[in-house]
CSV table of C-alpha atoms in Angstrom, one decimal:
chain,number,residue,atom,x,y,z
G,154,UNK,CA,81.3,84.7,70.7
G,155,UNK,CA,80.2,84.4,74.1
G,156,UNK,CA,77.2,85.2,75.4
G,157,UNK,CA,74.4,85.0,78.1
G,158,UNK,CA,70.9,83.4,77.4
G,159,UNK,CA,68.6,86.6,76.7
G,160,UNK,CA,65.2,85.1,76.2
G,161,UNK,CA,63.5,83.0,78.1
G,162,UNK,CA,63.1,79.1,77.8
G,163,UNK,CA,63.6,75.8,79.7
G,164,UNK,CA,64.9,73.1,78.7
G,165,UNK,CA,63.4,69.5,78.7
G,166,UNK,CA,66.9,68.1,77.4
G,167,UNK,CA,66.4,64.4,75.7
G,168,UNK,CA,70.1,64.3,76.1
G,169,UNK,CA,73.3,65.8,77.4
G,170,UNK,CA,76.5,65.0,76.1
G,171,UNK,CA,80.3,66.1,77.7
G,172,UNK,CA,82.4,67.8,74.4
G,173,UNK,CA,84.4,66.7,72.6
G,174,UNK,CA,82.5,63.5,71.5
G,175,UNK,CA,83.8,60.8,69.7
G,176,UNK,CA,83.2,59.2,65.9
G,177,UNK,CA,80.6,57.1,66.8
G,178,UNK,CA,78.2,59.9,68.5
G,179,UNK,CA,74.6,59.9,67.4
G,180,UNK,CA,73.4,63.5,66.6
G,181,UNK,CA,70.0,64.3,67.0
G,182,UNK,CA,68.6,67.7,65.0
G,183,UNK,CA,69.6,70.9,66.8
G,184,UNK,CA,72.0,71.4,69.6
G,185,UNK,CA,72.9,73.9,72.6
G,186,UNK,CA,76.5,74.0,73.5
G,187,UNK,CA,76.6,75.4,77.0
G,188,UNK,CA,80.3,75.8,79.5
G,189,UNK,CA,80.5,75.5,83.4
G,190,UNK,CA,80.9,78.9,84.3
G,191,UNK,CA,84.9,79.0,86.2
G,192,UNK,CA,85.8,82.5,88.4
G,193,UNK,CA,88.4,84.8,87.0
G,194,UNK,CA,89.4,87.7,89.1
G,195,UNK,CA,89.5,91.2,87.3
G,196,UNK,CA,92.4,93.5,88.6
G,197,UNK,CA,92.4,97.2,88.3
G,198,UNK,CA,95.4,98.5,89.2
G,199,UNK,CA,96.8,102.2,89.7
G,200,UNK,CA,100.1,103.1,90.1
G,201,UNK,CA,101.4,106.8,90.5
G,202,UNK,CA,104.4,107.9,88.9
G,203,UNK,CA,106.1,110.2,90.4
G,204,UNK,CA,108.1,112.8,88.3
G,205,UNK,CA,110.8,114.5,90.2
G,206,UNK,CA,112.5,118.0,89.3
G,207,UNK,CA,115.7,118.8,90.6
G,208,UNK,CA,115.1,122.7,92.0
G,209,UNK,CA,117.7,125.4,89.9
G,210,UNK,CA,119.6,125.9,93.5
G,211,UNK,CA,120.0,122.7,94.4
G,212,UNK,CA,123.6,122.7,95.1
G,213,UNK,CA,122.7,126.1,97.5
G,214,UNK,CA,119.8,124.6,99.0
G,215,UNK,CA,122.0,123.7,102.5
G,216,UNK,CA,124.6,127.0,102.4
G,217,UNK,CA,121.9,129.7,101.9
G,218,UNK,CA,119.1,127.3,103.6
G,219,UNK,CA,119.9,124.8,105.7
G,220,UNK,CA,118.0,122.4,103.5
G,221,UNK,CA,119.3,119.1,103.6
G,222,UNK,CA,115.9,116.8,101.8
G,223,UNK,CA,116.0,118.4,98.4
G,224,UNK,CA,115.8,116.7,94.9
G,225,UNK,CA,119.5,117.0,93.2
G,226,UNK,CA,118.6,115.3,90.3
G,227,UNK,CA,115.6,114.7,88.0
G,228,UNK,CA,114.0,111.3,87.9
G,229,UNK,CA,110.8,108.9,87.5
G,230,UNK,CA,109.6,107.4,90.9
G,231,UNK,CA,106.6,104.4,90.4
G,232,UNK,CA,104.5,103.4,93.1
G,233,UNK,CA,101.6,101.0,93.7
G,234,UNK,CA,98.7,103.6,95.1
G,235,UNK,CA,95.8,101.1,94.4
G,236,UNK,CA,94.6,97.6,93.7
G,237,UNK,CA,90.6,96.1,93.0
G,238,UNK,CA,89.4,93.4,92.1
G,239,UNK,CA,86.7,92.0,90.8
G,240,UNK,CA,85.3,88.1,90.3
G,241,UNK,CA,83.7,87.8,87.1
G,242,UNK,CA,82.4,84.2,85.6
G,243,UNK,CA,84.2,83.3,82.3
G,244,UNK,CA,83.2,79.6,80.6
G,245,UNK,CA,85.8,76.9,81.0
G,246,UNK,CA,86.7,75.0,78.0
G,247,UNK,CA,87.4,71.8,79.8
G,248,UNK,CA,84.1,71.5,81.0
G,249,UNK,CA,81.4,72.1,78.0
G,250,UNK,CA,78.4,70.0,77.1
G,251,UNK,CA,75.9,69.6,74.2
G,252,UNK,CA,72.3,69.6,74.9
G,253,UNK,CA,69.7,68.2,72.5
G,254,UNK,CA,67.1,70.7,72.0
G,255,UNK,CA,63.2,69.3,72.5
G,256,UNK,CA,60.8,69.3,70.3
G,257,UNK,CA,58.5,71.7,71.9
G,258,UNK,CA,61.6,73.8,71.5
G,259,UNK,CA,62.7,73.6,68.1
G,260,UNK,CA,58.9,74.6,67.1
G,261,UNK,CA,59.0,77.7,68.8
G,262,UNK,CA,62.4,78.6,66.8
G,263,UNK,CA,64.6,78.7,70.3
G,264,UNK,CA,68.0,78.2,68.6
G,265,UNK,CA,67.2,81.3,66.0
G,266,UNK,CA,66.0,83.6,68.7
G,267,UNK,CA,68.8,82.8,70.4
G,268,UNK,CA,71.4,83.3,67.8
G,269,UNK,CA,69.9,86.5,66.8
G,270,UNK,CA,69.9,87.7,70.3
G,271,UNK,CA,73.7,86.9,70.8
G,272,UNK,CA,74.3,89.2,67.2
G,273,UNK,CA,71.9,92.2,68.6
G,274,UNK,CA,74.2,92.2,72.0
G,275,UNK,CA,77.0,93.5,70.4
G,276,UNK,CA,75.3,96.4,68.4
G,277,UNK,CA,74.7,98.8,71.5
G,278,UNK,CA,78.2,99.5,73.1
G,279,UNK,CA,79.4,102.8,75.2
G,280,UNK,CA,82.4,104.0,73.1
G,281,UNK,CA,85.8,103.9,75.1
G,282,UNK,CA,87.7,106.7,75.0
G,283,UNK,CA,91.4,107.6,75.8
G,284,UNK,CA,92.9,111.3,76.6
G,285,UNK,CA,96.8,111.5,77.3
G,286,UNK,CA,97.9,113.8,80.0
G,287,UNK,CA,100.7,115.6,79.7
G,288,UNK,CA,103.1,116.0,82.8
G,289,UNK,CA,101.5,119.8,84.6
G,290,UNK,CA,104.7,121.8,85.5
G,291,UNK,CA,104.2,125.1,87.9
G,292,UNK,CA,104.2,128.2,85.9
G,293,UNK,CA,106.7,129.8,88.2
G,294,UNK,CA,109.3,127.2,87.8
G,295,UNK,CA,109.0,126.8,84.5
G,296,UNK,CA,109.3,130.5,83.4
G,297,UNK,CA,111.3,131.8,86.0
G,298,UNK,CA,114.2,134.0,85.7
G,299,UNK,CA,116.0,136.4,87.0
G,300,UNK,CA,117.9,139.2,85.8
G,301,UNK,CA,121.5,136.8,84.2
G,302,UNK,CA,123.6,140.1,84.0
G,303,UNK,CA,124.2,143.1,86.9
G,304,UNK,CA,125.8,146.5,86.7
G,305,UNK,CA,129.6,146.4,87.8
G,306,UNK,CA,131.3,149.5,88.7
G,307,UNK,CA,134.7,149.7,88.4
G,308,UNK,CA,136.6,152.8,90.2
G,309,UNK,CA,140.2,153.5,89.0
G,310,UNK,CA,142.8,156.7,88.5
G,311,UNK,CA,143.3,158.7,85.4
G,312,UNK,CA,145.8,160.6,84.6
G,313,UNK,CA,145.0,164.4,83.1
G,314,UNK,CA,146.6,166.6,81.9
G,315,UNK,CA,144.9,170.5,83.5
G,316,UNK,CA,146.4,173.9,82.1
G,317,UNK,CA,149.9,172.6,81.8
G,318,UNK,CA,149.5,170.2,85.3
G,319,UNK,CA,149.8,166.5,85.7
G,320,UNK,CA,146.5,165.7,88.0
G,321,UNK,CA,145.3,162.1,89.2
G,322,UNK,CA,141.3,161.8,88.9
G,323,UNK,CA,139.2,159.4,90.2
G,324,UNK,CA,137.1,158.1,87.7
G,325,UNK,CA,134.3,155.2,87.3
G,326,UNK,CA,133.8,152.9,84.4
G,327,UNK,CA,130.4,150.6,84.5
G,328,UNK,CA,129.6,147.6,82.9
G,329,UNK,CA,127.4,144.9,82.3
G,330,UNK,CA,128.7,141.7,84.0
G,331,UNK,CA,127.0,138.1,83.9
G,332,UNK,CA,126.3,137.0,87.5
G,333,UNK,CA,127.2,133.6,88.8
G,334,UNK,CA,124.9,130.9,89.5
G,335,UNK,CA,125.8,131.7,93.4
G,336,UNK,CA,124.8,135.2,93.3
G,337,UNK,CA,121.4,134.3,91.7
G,338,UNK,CA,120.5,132.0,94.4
G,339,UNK,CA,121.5,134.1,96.9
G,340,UNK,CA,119.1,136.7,95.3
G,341,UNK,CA,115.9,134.1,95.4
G,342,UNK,CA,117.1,133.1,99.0
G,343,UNK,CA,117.0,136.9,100.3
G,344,UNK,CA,113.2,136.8,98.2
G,345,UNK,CA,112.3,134.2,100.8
G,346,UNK,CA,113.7,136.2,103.9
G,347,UNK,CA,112.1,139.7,102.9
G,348,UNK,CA,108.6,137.2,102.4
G,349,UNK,CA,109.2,135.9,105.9
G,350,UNK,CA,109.6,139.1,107.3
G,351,UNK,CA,106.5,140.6,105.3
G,352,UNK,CA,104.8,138.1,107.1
G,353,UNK,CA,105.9,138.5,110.3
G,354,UNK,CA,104.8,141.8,110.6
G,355,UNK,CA,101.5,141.1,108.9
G,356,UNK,CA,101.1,138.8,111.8
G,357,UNK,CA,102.3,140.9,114.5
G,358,UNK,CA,100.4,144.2,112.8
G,359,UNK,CA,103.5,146.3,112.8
G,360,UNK,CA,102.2,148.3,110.0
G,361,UNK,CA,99.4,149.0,112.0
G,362,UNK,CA,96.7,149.0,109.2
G,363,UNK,CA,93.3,147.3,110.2
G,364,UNK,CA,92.9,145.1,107.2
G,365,UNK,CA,89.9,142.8,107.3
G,366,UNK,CA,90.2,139.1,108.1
G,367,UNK,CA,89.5,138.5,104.9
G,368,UNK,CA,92.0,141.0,103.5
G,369,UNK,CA,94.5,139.4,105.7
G,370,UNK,CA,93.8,136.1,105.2
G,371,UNK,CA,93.7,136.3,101.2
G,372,UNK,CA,97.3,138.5,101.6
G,373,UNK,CA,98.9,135.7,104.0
G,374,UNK,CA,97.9,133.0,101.5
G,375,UNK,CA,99.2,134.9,98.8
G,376,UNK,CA,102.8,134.8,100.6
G,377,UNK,CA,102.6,131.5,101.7
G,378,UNK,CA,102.2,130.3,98.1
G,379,UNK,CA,105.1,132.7,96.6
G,380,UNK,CA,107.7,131.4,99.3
G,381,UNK,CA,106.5,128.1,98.5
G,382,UNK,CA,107.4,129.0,95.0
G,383,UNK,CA,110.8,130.4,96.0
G,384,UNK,CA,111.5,127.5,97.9
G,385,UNK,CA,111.0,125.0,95.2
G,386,UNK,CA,114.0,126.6,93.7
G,387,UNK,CA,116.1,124.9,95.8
G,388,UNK,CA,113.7,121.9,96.9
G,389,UNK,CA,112.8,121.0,93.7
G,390,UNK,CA,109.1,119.3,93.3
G,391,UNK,CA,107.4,116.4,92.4
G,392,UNK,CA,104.3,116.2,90.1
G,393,UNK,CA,102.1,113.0,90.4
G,394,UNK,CA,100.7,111.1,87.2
G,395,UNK,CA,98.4,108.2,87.6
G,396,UNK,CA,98.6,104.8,85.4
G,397,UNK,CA,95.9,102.7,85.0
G,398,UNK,CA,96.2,98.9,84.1
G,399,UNK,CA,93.7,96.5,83.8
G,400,UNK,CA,95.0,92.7,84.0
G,401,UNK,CA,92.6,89.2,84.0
G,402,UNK,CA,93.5,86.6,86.1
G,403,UNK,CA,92.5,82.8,86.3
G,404,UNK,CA,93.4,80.1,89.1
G,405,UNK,CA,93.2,76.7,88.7
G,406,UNK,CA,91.4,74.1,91.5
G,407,UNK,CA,95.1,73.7,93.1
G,408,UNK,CA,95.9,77.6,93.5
G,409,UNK,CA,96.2,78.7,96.4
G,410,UNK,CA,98.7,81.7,95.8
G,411,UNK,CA,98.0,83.5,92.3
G,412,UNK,CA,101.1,85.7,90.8
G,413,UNK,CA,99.3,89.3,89.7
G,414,UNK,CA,101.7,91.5,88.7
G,415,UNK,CA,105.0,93.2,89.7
G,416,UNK,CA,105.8,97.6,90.7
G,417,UNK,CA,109.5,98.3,90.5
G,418,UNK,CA,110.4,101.5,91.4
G,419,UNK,CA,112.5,102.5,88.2
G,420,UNK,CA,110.6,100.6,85.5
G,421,UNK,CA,106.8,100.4,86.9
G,422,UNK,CA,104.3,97.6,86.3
G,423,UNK,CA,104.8,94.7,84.8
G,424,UNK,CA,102.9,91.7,84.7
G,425,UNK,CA,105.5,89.5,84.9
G,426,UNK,CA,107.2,88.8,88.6
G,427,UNK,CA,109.9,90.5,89.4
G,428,UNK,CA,113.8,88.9,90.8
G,429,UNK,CA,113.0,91.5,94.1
G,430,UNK,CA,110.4,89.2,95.9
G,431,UNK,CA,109.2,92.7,97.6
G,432,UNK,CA,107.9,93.8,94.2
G,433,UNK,CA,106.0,91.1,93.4
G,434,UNK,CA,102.0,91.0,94.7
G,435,UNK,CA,99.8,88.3,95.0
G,436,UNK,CA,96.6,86.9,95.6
G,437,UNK,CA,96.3,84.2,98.2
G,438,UNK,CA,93.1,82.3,98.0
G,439,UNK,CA,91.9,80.1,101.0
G,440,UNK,CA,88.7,77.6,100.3
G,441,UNK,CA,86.7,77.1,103.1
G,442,UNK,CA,87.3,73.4,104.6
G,443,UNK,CA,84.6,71.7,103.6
G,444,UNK,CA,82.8,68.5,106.1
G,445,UNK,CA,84.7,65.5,106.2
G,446,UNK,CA,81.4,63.9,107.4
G,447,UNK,CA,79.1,64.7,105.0
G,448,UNK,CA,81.7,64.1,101.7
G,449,UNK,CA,82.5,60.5,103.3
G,450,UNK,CA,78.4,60.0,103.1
G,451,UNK,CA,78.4,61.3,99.4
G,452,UNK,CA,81.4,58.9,98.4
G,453,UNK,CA,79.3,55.8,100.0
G,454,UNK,CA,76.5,56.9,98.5
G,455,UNK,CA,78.0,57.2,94.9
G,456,UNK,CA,79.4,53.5,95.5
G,457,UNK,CA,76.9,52.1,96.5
G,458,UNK,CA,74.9,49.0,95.4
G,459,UNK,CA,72.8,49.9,92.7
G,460,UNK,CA,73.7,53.5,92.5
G,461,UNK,CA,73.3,54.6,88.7
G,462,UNK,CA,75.3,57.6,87.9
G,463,UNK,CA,73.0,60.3,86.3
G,464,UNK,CA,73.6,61.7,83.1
G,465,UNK,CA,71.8,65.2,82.6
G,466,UNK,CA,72.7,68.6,83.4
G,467,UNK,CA,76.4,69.1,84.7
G,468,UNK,CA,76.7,71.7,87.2
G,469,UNK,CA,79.1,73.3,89.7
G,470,UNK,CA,78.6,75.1,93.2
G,471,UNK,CA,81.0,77.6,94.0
G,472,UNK,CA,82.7,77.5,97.6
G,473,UNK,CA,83.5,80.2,99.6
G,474,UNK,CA,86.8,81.8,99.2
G,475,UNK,CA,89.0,84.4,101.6
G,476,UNK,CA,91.0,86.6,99.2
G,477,UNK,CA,93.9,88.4,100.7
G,478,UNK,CA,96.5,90.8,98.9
G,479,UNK,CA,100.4,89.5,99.2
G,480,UNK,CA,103.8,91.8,98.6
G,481,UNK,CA,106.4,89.1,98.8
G,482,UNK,CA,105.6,86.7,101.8
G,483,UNK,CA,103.4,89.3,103.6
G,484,UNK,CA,99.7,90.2,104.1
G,485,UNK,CA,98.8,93.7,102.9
G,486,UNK,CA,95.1,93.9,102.7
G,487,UNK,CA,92.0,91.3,103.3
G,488,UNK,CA,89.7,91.3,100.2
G,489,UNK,CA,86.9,89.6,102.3
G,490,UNK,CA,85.4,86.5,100.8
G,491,UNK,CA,84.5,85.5,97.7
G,492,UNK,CA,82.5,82.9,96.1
G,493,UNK,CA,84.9,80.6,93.2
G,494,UNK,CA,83.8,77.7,91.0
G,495,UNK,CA,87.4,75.9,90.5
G,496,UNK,CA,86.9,74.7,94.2
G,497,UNK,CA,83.5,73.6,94.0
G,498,UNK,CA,82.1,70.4,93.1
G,499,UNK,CA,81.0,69.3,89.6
G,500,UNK,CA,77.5,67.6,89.9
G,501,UNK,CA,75.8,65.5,87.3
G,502,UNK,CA,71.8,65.7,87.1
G,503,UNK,CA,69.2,63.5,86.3
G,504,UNK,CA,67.4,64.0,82.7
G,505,UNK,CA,64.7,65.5,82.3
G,506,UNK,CA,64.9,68.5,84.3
G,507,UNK,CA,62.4,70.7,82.9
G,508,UNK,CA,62.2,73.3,85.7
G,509,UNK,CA,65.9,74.4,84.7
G,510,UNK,CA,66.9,77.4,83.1
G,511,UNK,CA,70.1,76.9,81.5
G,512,UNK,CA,71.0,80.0,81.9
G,513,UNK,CA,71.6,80.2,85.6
G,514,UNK,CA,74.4,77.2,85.5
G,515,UNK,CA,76.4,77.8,82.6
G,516,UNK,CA,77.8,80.0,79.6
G,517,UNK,CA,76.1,79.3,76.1
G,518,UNK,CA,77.8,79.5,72.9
């Protein structure tokens, strides 16, 4: 398990030593294995899914309407609405070391505090929790319904026979008739017109009553939201869902654009890239240049005549990083800058450096 340092200590190392080591390594009593700390990049991402209903008049939308934009059929819509990330440090493997504990530090029991710390931190943890959400569809388009069956008169002639006479009476017959989907959306179209006109005069104050602003404002609302309603009869409507993922991404010293994940329209996110290179989003990382002047000095310097390479602490200094947010081959959004190990350099201390805390340059295990 991973873990931070948690108690206080320094460490005057007698000797550090790069993992793995070989057969002929001379162990010492108790050991601290500690890992260059390397910068992963934590993505939140949230897409919205779209659901789309098809409205019940649909197919009348234009005829009765006029209404060309209106959903015909139902279908899922997924779209990128967010992206964040984070850096977080994570240990690199490649780079881990062994440090020989002191003596003044195995008296004071540093390794079992330690341990013990690293077992407590997992004890107190917020509890996650997940709630599904089902898909809110509008009362009124979900229960609507109008009357499926009208009263049909039919008129026709019968024949009677009247104190011996032949006579030809009109008559009537009446019946429930189903009505056709035409006549029923020709019904919720003329609900919109007689709202449109109740309106109107509501505006114009036709009926001349003095409602209060209020009044009028709460009966004007009212309206607005039943044609609404009407309306989506034949517009249909969408309902938004939000999806959240959560993805943990790593580059190497060499990266300079990192694949994050792909949003297709029809089947969402993915973390694998997609064949449309417009689906695909990146993160393009851009080190700053570092001084040609002052890395040909350090290179003399390490070559140098009597130059002996040191062979305590390893550490690594981060360099400064401009993120930026690809789609495809294009720029979408600057992420500023940011600070990440795999372009720094690795540097190698002398021993005995007993003003260091170990844990400010590396992971401990």
């Amino acid at each position: 398990m991973i873990s931070s340092l948690v108690t206080t200590g320094l460490f005057a190392q007698k000797k550090v030593s790069p993992l793995p080591v070989d057969s002929a390594f001379a162990f010492g009593k108790e050991y601290v294995v500690y890992a260059l700390p390397q910068t992963a990049f934590q993505v939140e991402v949230t897409i919205t899914l779209s659901h789309e209903f098809a409205g019940i008049y649909s197919q009348y939308a234009d005829k009765l309407l006029g209404l060309t934009h209106v959903i015909s059929s139902d279908k899922n819509v997924f779209s990128l609405k967010s992206v964040e990330i984070q850096a977080i440090a994570i240990p690199d493997t490649a780079c881990m070391y062994a440090v020989e504990l002191s003596s003044a530090q195995m008296k004071k029991g540093w390794l079992t505090q330690h341990k013990m710390a690293c077992a407590e931190s997992g004890l107190m943890q917020e509890p996650m929790c997940y709630a599904e959400q089902s898909v809110q569809i509008p009362d009124f388009f979900r229960y609507y319904s109008d009357l499926a069956y009208m009263e049909q008169t039919d008129s026709y002639t019968e024949t009677q026979l009247v104190d011996g006479v032949v006579r030809q009476v009109p008559a009537q017959k009446k019946q429930m008739v189903a009505k056709s989907g035409a006549q029923q959306a020709q019904e919720a179209a003329d609900m919109i017109g007689r709202i449109r006109d109740d309106r109107y005069e509501l505006l114009t104050g036709e009926n001349e009553v003095a409602y209060s602003s209020s009044t009028l404002a709460m009966m004007l609302e009212k309206l607005d939201e039943l044609e609404r309603n009407y309306l989506s009869l034949f517009t249909g409507f969408v309902v938004d869902e939000e999806l959240h993922y959560t993805l943990v991404v790593t580059p190497d010293s060499t990266a300079r654009l990192l694949p994050l994940f792909s949003v297709s329209p029809t089947a969402g996110f993915n973390t694998r890239l997609s064949a449309k290179p417009a689906e695909n989003y990146y993160l393009q990382l851009e080190p700053e240049e570092g001084v040609n002047i002052a890395d040909e000095f350090v290179i003399s310097w390490n070559c140098s005549k009597g130059n002996k390479p040191n062979t305590g602490y390893r550490i690594r200094t981060p360099k400064a990083t401009e993120l930026t947010l690809m789609q495809g081959g294009s720029a979408i959004q600057p992420l500023g800058t940011r600070m990440v190990y795999q372009f720094g350099n690795i540097e190698v201390l002398p021993l005995n450096q007993n003003h260091i805390d170990i844990e400010k340059i590396g992971i401990i295990f």
